[in-house]
């Protein structure tokens, strides 16, 4: 934990007078390893909230005097899609770090006067990939592999995939104890995770010739439809750009043609209206045909875990209970 605190603090140019704000639970690495531990290493401050709150986020930043904060999932989208205020830039934050850094990041930075950086990491492996503040990266990139680590994008046999192809992220460290050593009391799970001397993250990504990593999604959050592997994360990225959408979550449901079909759960922005057929046409114009959702459901809020991750299991169960009908828009 101490070494991870040193590395992330160096990468993101931590200062002794920083106040790091984290709205996520203490059992999550964002709070313990990447917020509290750096504060202890530097003698700075960690400001913790009980939970993420859209309405309270910026007032917390101001009251704590927070200079850095972390984000994950849809938290930035939820903040950005709130009505603009005259005091949006009136806050002490200089840096936000997390994943994913959205397409609207430049507009977010301009509106709130803060720099956003992305990285890739996990509780087990730490943060092997980072973006350095002030450097430019291709759109969608999480950053590049830091020198203390080695990262391979691999197929199911752990062999490297061609440059630009999607595979699982495998990680190993050049320093002892920089990654976890085991799942406590679970030797079989540990052996599976570290087979062939690599930690298997369960995450999918691609890497370009310059070494930029592009996160694609969790292996377990990918579904197979009509013979194609689909990243639910990529579908959500498109749907979230619709001006009426506050946030969304894609999930798989049983298909009459075997495998799965794509469904999308949507929370609308306040006072917004959206016809399901209109959303499907929006998707048809922006993603491959096999990725376009067949089902659309609207929610007041999405079911989430304490770390703001959507519960796709709950969405799927509710979908099956409601017997949702498919959306078949007429050609425009």
CSV table of C-alpha atoms in Angstrom, one decimal, residues 3-311:
chain,number,residue,atom,x,y,z
A,3,UNK,CA,4.6,1.8,-2.5
A,4,UNK,CA,1.3,2.2,-4.4
A,5,UNK,CA,0.8,5.5,-2.5
A,6,UNK,CA,4.3,6.7,-3.5
A,7,UNK,CA,3.8,5.7,-7.2
A,8,UNK,CA,0.4,7.3,-7.7
A,9,UNK,CA,1.5,10.4,-5.8
A,10,UNK,CA,4.4,10.8,-8.1
A,11,UNK,CA,2.4,10.2,-11.2
A,12,UNK,CA,-0.3,12.7,-10.3
A,13,UNK,CA,2.1,15.2,-8.8
A,14,UNK,CA,0.7,15.1,-5.2
A,15,UNK,CA,1.5,18.0,-3.0
A,16,UNK,CA,2.0,18.1,0.8
A,17,UNK,CA,-0.9,20.6,1.2
A,18,UNK,CA,-3.3,18.5,-0.9
A,19,UNK,CA,-6.7,17.5,0.5
A,20,UNK,CA,-7.8,14.3,-1.3
A,21,UNK,CA,-11.6,13.8,-1.4
A,22,UNK,CA,-13.1,10.3,-1.8
A,23,UNK,CA,-16.8,9.6,-1.8
A,24,UNK,CA,-16.5,5.8,-2.0
A,25,UNK,CA,-16.5,3.1,0.8
A,26,UNK,CA,-13.5,2.3,3.0
A,27,UNK,CA,-13.4,-1.3,1.7
A,28,UNK,CA,-12.6,0.0,-1.8
A,29,UNK,CA,-9.0,0.6,-3.0
A,30,UNK,CA,-9.9,4.1,-4.1
A,31,UNK,CA,-10.4,5.1,-0.5
A,32,UNK,CA,-7.8,3.0,1.3
A,33,UNK,CA,-4.9,2.5,-1.1
A,34,UNK,CA,-5.2,5.6,-3.3
A,35,UNK,CA,-6.6,8.3,-0.9
A,36,UNK,CA,-5.8,7.5,2.7
A,37,UNK,CA,-2.3,5.8,2.1
A,38,UNK,CA,-1.0,8.8,0.0
A,39,UNK,CA,-2.2,11.2,2.7
A,40,UNK,CA,-0.3,9.2,5.3
A,41,UNK,CA,2.8,9.0,3.2
A,42,UNK,CA,2.9,12.8,2.5
A,43,UNK,CA,1.4,14.0,5.8
A,44,UNK,CA,-1.5,15.6,3.9
A,45,UNK,CA,-5.2,15.2,4.4
A,46,UNK,CA,-7.8,12.7,3.2
A,47,UNK,CA,-11.5,13.8,3.2
A,48,UNK,CA,-14.0,11.0,3.1
A,49,UNK,CA,-17.7,11.1,2.4
A,50,UNK,CA,-20.1,8.4,3.4
A,51,UNK,CA,-21.3,8.0,-0.2
A,52,UNK,CA,-21.3,9.7,-3.6
A,53,UNK,CA,-24.0,12.4,-3.9
A,54,UNK,CA,-24.5,14.5,-7.0
A,55,UNK,CA,-26.2,17.3,-5.0
A,56,UNK,CA,-23.6,17.3,-2.3
A,57,UNK,CA,-20.4,16.7,-4.3
A,58,UNK,CA,-19.2,20.3,-5.0
A,59,UNK,CA,-20.4,21.6,-1.6
A,60,UNK,CA,-18.2,18.8,0.0
A,61,UNK,CA,-15.3,19.8,-2.2
A,62,UNK,CA,-15.6,23.4,-1.0
A,63,UNK,CA,-16.2,22.6,2.7
A,64,UNK,CA,-13.2,20.3,2.9
A,65,UNK,CA,-11.1,22.5,0.7
A,66,UNK,CA,-10.4,19.5,-1.4
A,67,UNK,CA,-7.8,19.9,-4.1
A,68,UNK,CA,-8.0,16.4,-5.7
A,69,UNK,CA,-10.8,13.8,-6.0
A,70,UNK,CA,-11.4,10.5,-7.6
A,71,UNK,CA,-14.2,9.4,-9.9
A,72,UNK,CA,-15.5,6.1,-11.3
A,73,UNK,CA,-18.3,4.9,-13.5
A,74,UNK,CA,-21.0,7.5,-14.3
A,75,UNK,CA,-20.0,9.9,-11.6
A,76,UNK,CA,-18.6,12.5,-13.9
A,77,UNK,CA,-21.6,12.2,-16.3
A,78,UNK,CA,-24.0,12.7,-13.4
A,79,UNK,CA,-22.1,15.9,-12.3
A,80,UNK,CA,-21.7,17.3,-15.8
A,81,UNK,CA,-25.4,16.8,-16.7
A,82,UNK,CA,-26.6,19.0,-13.8
A,83,UNK,CA,-27.8,22.5,-14.8
A,84,UNK,CA,-24.9,24.9,-15.0
A,85,UNK,CA,-24.4,27.3,-12.1
A,86,UNK,CA,-22.6,30.6,-11.9
A,87,UNK,CA,-20.3,29.2,-9.2
A,88,UNK,CA,-19.2,26.0,-11.0
A,89,UNK,CA,-15.6,27.2,-11.2
A,90,UNK,CA,-15.7,28.4,-7.6
A,91,UNK,CA,-14.0,25.4,-6.1
A,92,UNK,CA,-10.5,24.5,-4.9
A,93,UNK,CA,-10.1,21.2,-6.9
A,94,UNK,CA,-7.2,21.1,-9.3
A,95,UNK,CA,-7.2,17.4,-10.3
A,96,UNK,CA,-9.7,14.6,-10.7
A,97,UNK,CA,-8.4,11.0,-11.3
A,98,UNK,CA,-10.3,7.8,-12.1
A,99,UNK,CA,-11.9,5.8,-14.9
A,100,UNK,CA,-13.3,6.2,-17.5
A,101,UNK,CA,-12.3,9.7,-18.6
A,102,UNK,CA,-15.3,10.6,-20.8
A,103,UNK,CA,-15.5,12.2,-24.2
A,104,UNK,CA,-16.8,15.4,-22.7
A,105,UNK,CA,-13.8,15.7,-20.4
A,106,UNK,CA,-12.5,19.0,-22.0
A,107,UNK,CA,-15.9,20.6,-21.5
A,108,UNK,CA,-16.0,19.4,-17.9
A,109,UNK,CA,-12.5,20.7,-17.2
A,110,UNK,CA,-13.4,24.1,-18.7
A,111,UNK,CA,-16.7,24.3,-16.7
A,112,UNK,CA,-15.3,23.3,-13.3
A,113,UNK,CA,-11.7,24.5,-13.7
A,114,UNK,CA,-10.2,21.1,-13.0
A,115,UNK,CA,-7.8,18.8,-14.8
A,116,UNK,CA,-9.1,15.2,-15.3
A,117,UNK,CA,-6.6,12.3,-15.7
A,118,UNK,CA,-7.3,8.6,-16.2
A,119,UNK,CA,-5.5,5.4,-15.3
A,120,UNK,CA,-6.0,1.7,-15.2
A,121,UNK,CA,-5.8,-0.4,-12.1
A,122,UNK,CA,-7.4,-2.7,-9.6
A,123,UNK,CA,-7.3,-3.7,-6.0
A,124,UNK,CA,-5.1,-6.7,-6.8
A,125,UNK,CA,-2.6,-5.1,-9.2
A,126,UNK,CA,-2.5,-1.4,-8.1
A,127,UNK,CA,-2.3,1.1,-11.0
A,128,UNK,CA,0.0,-0.1,-13.7
A,129,UNK,CA,-1.2,2.4,-16.3
A,130,UNK,CA,-1.4,6.2,-15.8
A,131,UNK,CA,-1.9,9.5,-17.6
A,132,UNK,CA,0.6,12.2,-16.5
A,133,UNK,CA,-1.1,15.6,-16.0
A,134,UNK,CA,-0.1,18.0,-18.7
A,135,UNK,CA,0.6,15.3,-21.3
A,136,UNK,CA,-1.7,14.6,-24.3
A,137,UNK,CA,-3.1,11.2,-25.1
A,138,UNK,CA,-5.2,9.8,-27.9
A,139,UNK,CA,-9.0,9.9,-27.2
A,140,UNK,CA,-10.1,6.9,-25.2
A,141,UNK,CA,-6.6,6.0,-23.9
A,142,UNK,CA,-6.1,5.3,-20.2
A,143,UNK,CA,-2.4,6.2,-20.5
A,144,UNK,CA,0.8,4.2,-20.8
A,145,UNK,CA,2.4,1.4,-18.7
A,146,UNK,CA,4.5,2.8,-15.9
A,147,UNK,CA,8.1,1.4,-15.7
A,148,UNK,CA,7.5,-0.6,-12.5
A,149,UNK,CA,5.1,-2.9,-14.4
A,150,UNK,CA,4.8,-5.1,-17.4
A,151,UNK,CA,1.4,-5.4,-19.2
A,152,UNK,CA,0.4,-7.9,-21.9
A,153,UNK,CA,-2.8,-7.9,-23.9
A,154,UNK,CA,-3.4,-11.6,-24.4
A,155,UNK,CA,-5.7,-14.2,-25.9
A,156,UNK,CA,-7.3,-17.1,-24.0
A,157,UNK,CA,-4.0,-19.0,-24.2
A,158,UNK,CA,-2.1,-16.0,-22.6
A,159,UNK,CA,-0.3,-15.3,-25.9
A,160,UNK,CA,0.0,-11.7,-27.0
A,161,UNK,CA,-2.6,-10.5,-29.5
A,162,UNK,CA,-1.7,-8.3,-32.5
A,163,UNK,CA,-1.2,-4.6,-31.9
A,164,UNK,CA,-4.7,-3.0,-31.7
A,165,UNK,CA,-6.5,-6.2,-31.1
A,166,UNK,CA,-8.7,-6.7,-28.0
A,167,UNK,CA,-7.5,-9.2,-25.4
A,168,UNK,CA,-7.4,-9.7,-21.6
A,169,UNK,CA,-5.1,-7.4,-19.6
A,170,UNK,CA,-2.3,-9.4,-17.9
A,171,UNK,CA,-0.1,-7.7,-15.4
A,172,UNK,CA,3.1,-8.4,-13.5
A,173,UNK,CA,5.4,-6.1,-11.5
A,174,UNK,CA,9.1,-5.5,-11.6
A,175,UNK,CA,9.1,-5.0,-7.8
A,176,UNK,CA,8.2,-7.5,-5.1
A,177,UNK,CA,4.8,-7.0,-3.4
A,178,UNK,CA,3.7,-4.3,-5.8
A,179,UNK,CA,0.7,-6.5,-6.6
A,180,UNK,CA,-1.2,-8.6,-4.2
A,181,UNK,CA,0.3,-12.0,-3.2
A,182,UNK,CA,-2.9,-14.0,-2.8
A,183,UNK,CA,-6.6,-14.1,-2.3
A,184,UNK,CA,-6.7,-14.9,1.4
A,185,UNK,CA,-7.7,-18.5,2.2
A,186,UNK,CA,-8.4,-19.1,-1.5
A,187,UNK,CA,-5.4,-21.0,-3.0
A,188,UNK,CA,-7.3,-22.3,-6.1
A,189,UNK,CA,-8.5,-18.8,-7.0
A,190,UNK,CA,-5.0,-17.4,-6.4
A,191,UNK,CA,-3.4,-20.1,-8.7
A,192,UNK,CA,-6.0,-19.3,-11.5
A,193,UNK,CA,-5.4,-15.6,-11.2
A,194,UNK,CA,-1.6,-15.9,-11.4
A,195,UNK,CA,-1.3,-18.7,-13.9
A,196,UNK,CA,1.7,-18.6,-16.2
A,197,UNK,CA,3.3,-16.0,-13.9
A,198,UNK,CA,0.9,-13.2,-14.9
A,199,UNK,CA,-2.0,-11.7,-12.9
A,200,UNK,CA,-5.2,-12.1,-15.0
A,201,UNK,CA,-7.3,-9.0,-14.5
A,202,UNK,CA,-10.5,-10.2,-16.2
A,203,UNK,CA,-10.5,-6.9,-18.1
A,204,UNK,CA,-10.5,-6.4,-21.8
A,205,UNK,CA,-8.4,-3.8,-23.6
A,206,UNK,CA,-6.3,-3.0,-26.7
A,207,UNK,CA,-3.0,-1.3,-27.0
A,208,UNK,CA,-1.7,0.7,-29.9
A,209,UNK,CA,1.8,0.8,-31.4
A,210,UNK,CA,2.8,3.8,-29.1
A,211,UNK,CA,1.9,1.8,-26.0
A,212,UNK,CA,-1.4,3.6,-25.2
A,213,UNK,CA,-3.9,1.3,-23.4
A,214,UNK,CA,-7.6,1.5,-24.3
A,215,UNK,CA,-10.0,-0.1,-21.8
A,216,UNK,CA,-12.8,-2.0,-23.5
A,217,UNK,CA,-14.7,-3.6,-20.6
A,218,UNK,CA,-14.9,-6.5,-18.2
A,219,UNK,CA,-14.8,-10.0,-19.7
A,220,UNK,CA,-17.9,-10.8,-17.6
A,221,UNK,CA,-19.6,-7.7,-18.9
A,222,UNK,CA,-19.2,-8.8,-22.5
A,223,UNK,CA,-22.0,-10.7,-24.2
A,224,UNK,CA,-22.1,-12.8,-27.4
A,225,UNK,CA,-24.8,-11.9,-29.9
A,226,UNK,CA,-25.2,-13.4,-33.4
A,227,UNK,CA,-21.6,-14.7,-33.1
A,228,UNK,CA,-20.1,-11.3,-32.2
A,229,UNK,CA,-18.6,-10.4,-28.8
A,230,UNK,CA,-20.0,-7.1,-27.6
A,231,UNK,CA,-18.7,-4.8,-24.8
A,232,UNK,CA,-21.6,-3.4,-22.8
A,233,UNK,CA,-19.3,-0.6,-21.7
A,234,UNK,CA,-18.9,0.6,-25.3
A,235,UNK,CA,-22.7,0.6,-25.8
A,236,UNK,CA,-23.1,2.7,-22.7
A,237,UNK,CA,-20.5,5.2,-23.9
A,238,UNK,CA,-22.6,5.9,-27.0
A,239,UNK,CA,-26.0,6.0,-25.3
A,240,UNK,CA,-24.7,8.4,-22.6
A,241,UNK,CA,-23.9,11.0,-25.3
A,242,UNK,CA,-27.6,11.5,-26.1
A,243,UNK,CA,-28.6,14.9,-24.7
A,244,UNK,CA,-31.7,13.5,-22.9
A,245,UNK,CA,-29.8,10.7,-21.1
A,246,UNK,CA,-28.4,11.2,-17.7
A,247,UNK,CA,-26.9,7.7,-17.4
A,248,UNK,CA,-27.4,4.3,-18.8
A,249,UNK,CA,-26.5,0.6,-18.3
A,250,UNK,CA,-26.4,-2.1,-20.9
A,251,UNK,CA,-27.1,-5.8,-20.1
A,252,UNK,CA,-27.7,-9.1,-21.8
A,253,UNK,CA,-31.0,-10.9,-21.8
A,254,UNK,CA,-31.9,-14.4,-23.2
A,255,UNK,CA,-32.5,-14.4,-27.0
A,256,UNK,CA,-34.9,-16.6,-28.9
A,257,UNK,CA,-32.1,-17.2,-31.3
A,258,UNK,CA,-29.8,-18.5,-28.6
A,259,UNK,CA,-26.9,-16.5,-27.1
A,260,UNK,CA,-28.1,-13.1,-25.8
A,261,UNK,CA,-29.7,-9.9,-27.0
A,262,UNK,CA,-28.8,-6.3,-25.8
A,263,UNK,CA,-31.0,-4.3,-23.5
A,264,UNK,CA,-30.3,-0.8,-22.3
A,265,UNK,CA,-31.6,0.8,-19.1
A,266,UNK,CA,-31.8,4.6,-19.2
A,267,UNK,CA,-32.2,7.4,-16.6
A,268,UNK,CA,-33.3,10.6,-18.3
A,269,UNK,CA,-32.2,14.1,-17.4
A,270,UNK,CA,-34.7,16.1,-15.3
A,271,UNK,CA,-37.6,17.3,-17.5
A,272,UNK,CA,-36.3,15.4,-20.5
A,273,UNK,CA,-38.4,13.1,-22.7
A,274,UNK,CA,-37.2,10.4,-25.0
A,275,UNK,CA,-39.0,7.9,-27.2
A,276,UNK,CA,-37.4,4.4,-27.2
A,277,UNK,CA,-37.5,4.3,-31.0
A,278,UNK,CA,-35.7,7.6,-31.2
A,279,UNK,CA,-32.9,6.2,-29.0
A,280,UNK,CA,-32.6,3.1,-31.1
A,281,UNK,CA,-32.2,5.3,-34.2
A,282,UNK,CA,-29.6,7.3,-32.4
A,283,UNK,CA,-27.7,4.1,-31.7
A,284,UNK,CA,-28.0,2.8,-35.3
A,285,UNK,CA,-26.2,5.9,-36.5
A,286,UNK,CA,-23.3,5.5,-34.1
A,287,UNK,CA,-22.5,1.8,-33.6
A,288,UNK,CA,-22.2,-1.4,-35.4
A,289,UNK,CA,-25.5,-3.1,-36.3
A,290,UNK,CA,-24.9,-6.1,-34.0
A,291,UNK,CA,-24.4,-3.8,-31.0
A,292,UNK,CA,-27.7,-1.8,-31.3
A,293,UNK,CA,-30.0,-2.6,-28.3
A,294,UNK,CA,-33.2,-4.5,-28.9
A,295,UNK,CA,-34.8,-3.4,-25.7
A,296,UNK,CA,-35.1,0.0,-23.9
A,297,UNK,CA,-36.3,0.5,-20.4
A,298,UNK,CA,-36.5,3.7,-18.4
A,299,UNK,CA,-35.6,4.0,-14.7
A,300,UNK,CA,-35.9,6.7,-12.1
A,301,UNK,CA,-32.4,5.5,-10.9
A,302,UNK,CA,-30.2,2.5,-11.6
A,303,UNK,CA,-29.6,-0.1,-9.0
A,304,UNK,CA,-26.0,0.2,-7.8
A,305,UNK,CA,-23.5,-1.2,-5.4
A,306,UNK,CA,-21.8,1.0,-2.7
A,307,UNK,CA,-19.0,1.7,-5.2
A,308,UNK,CA,-21.5,3.2,-7.7
A,309,UNK,CA,-21.2,0.2,-10.0
A,310,UNK,CA,-24.5,-0.8,-11.7
A,311,UNK,CA,-26.0,-4.1,-10.7
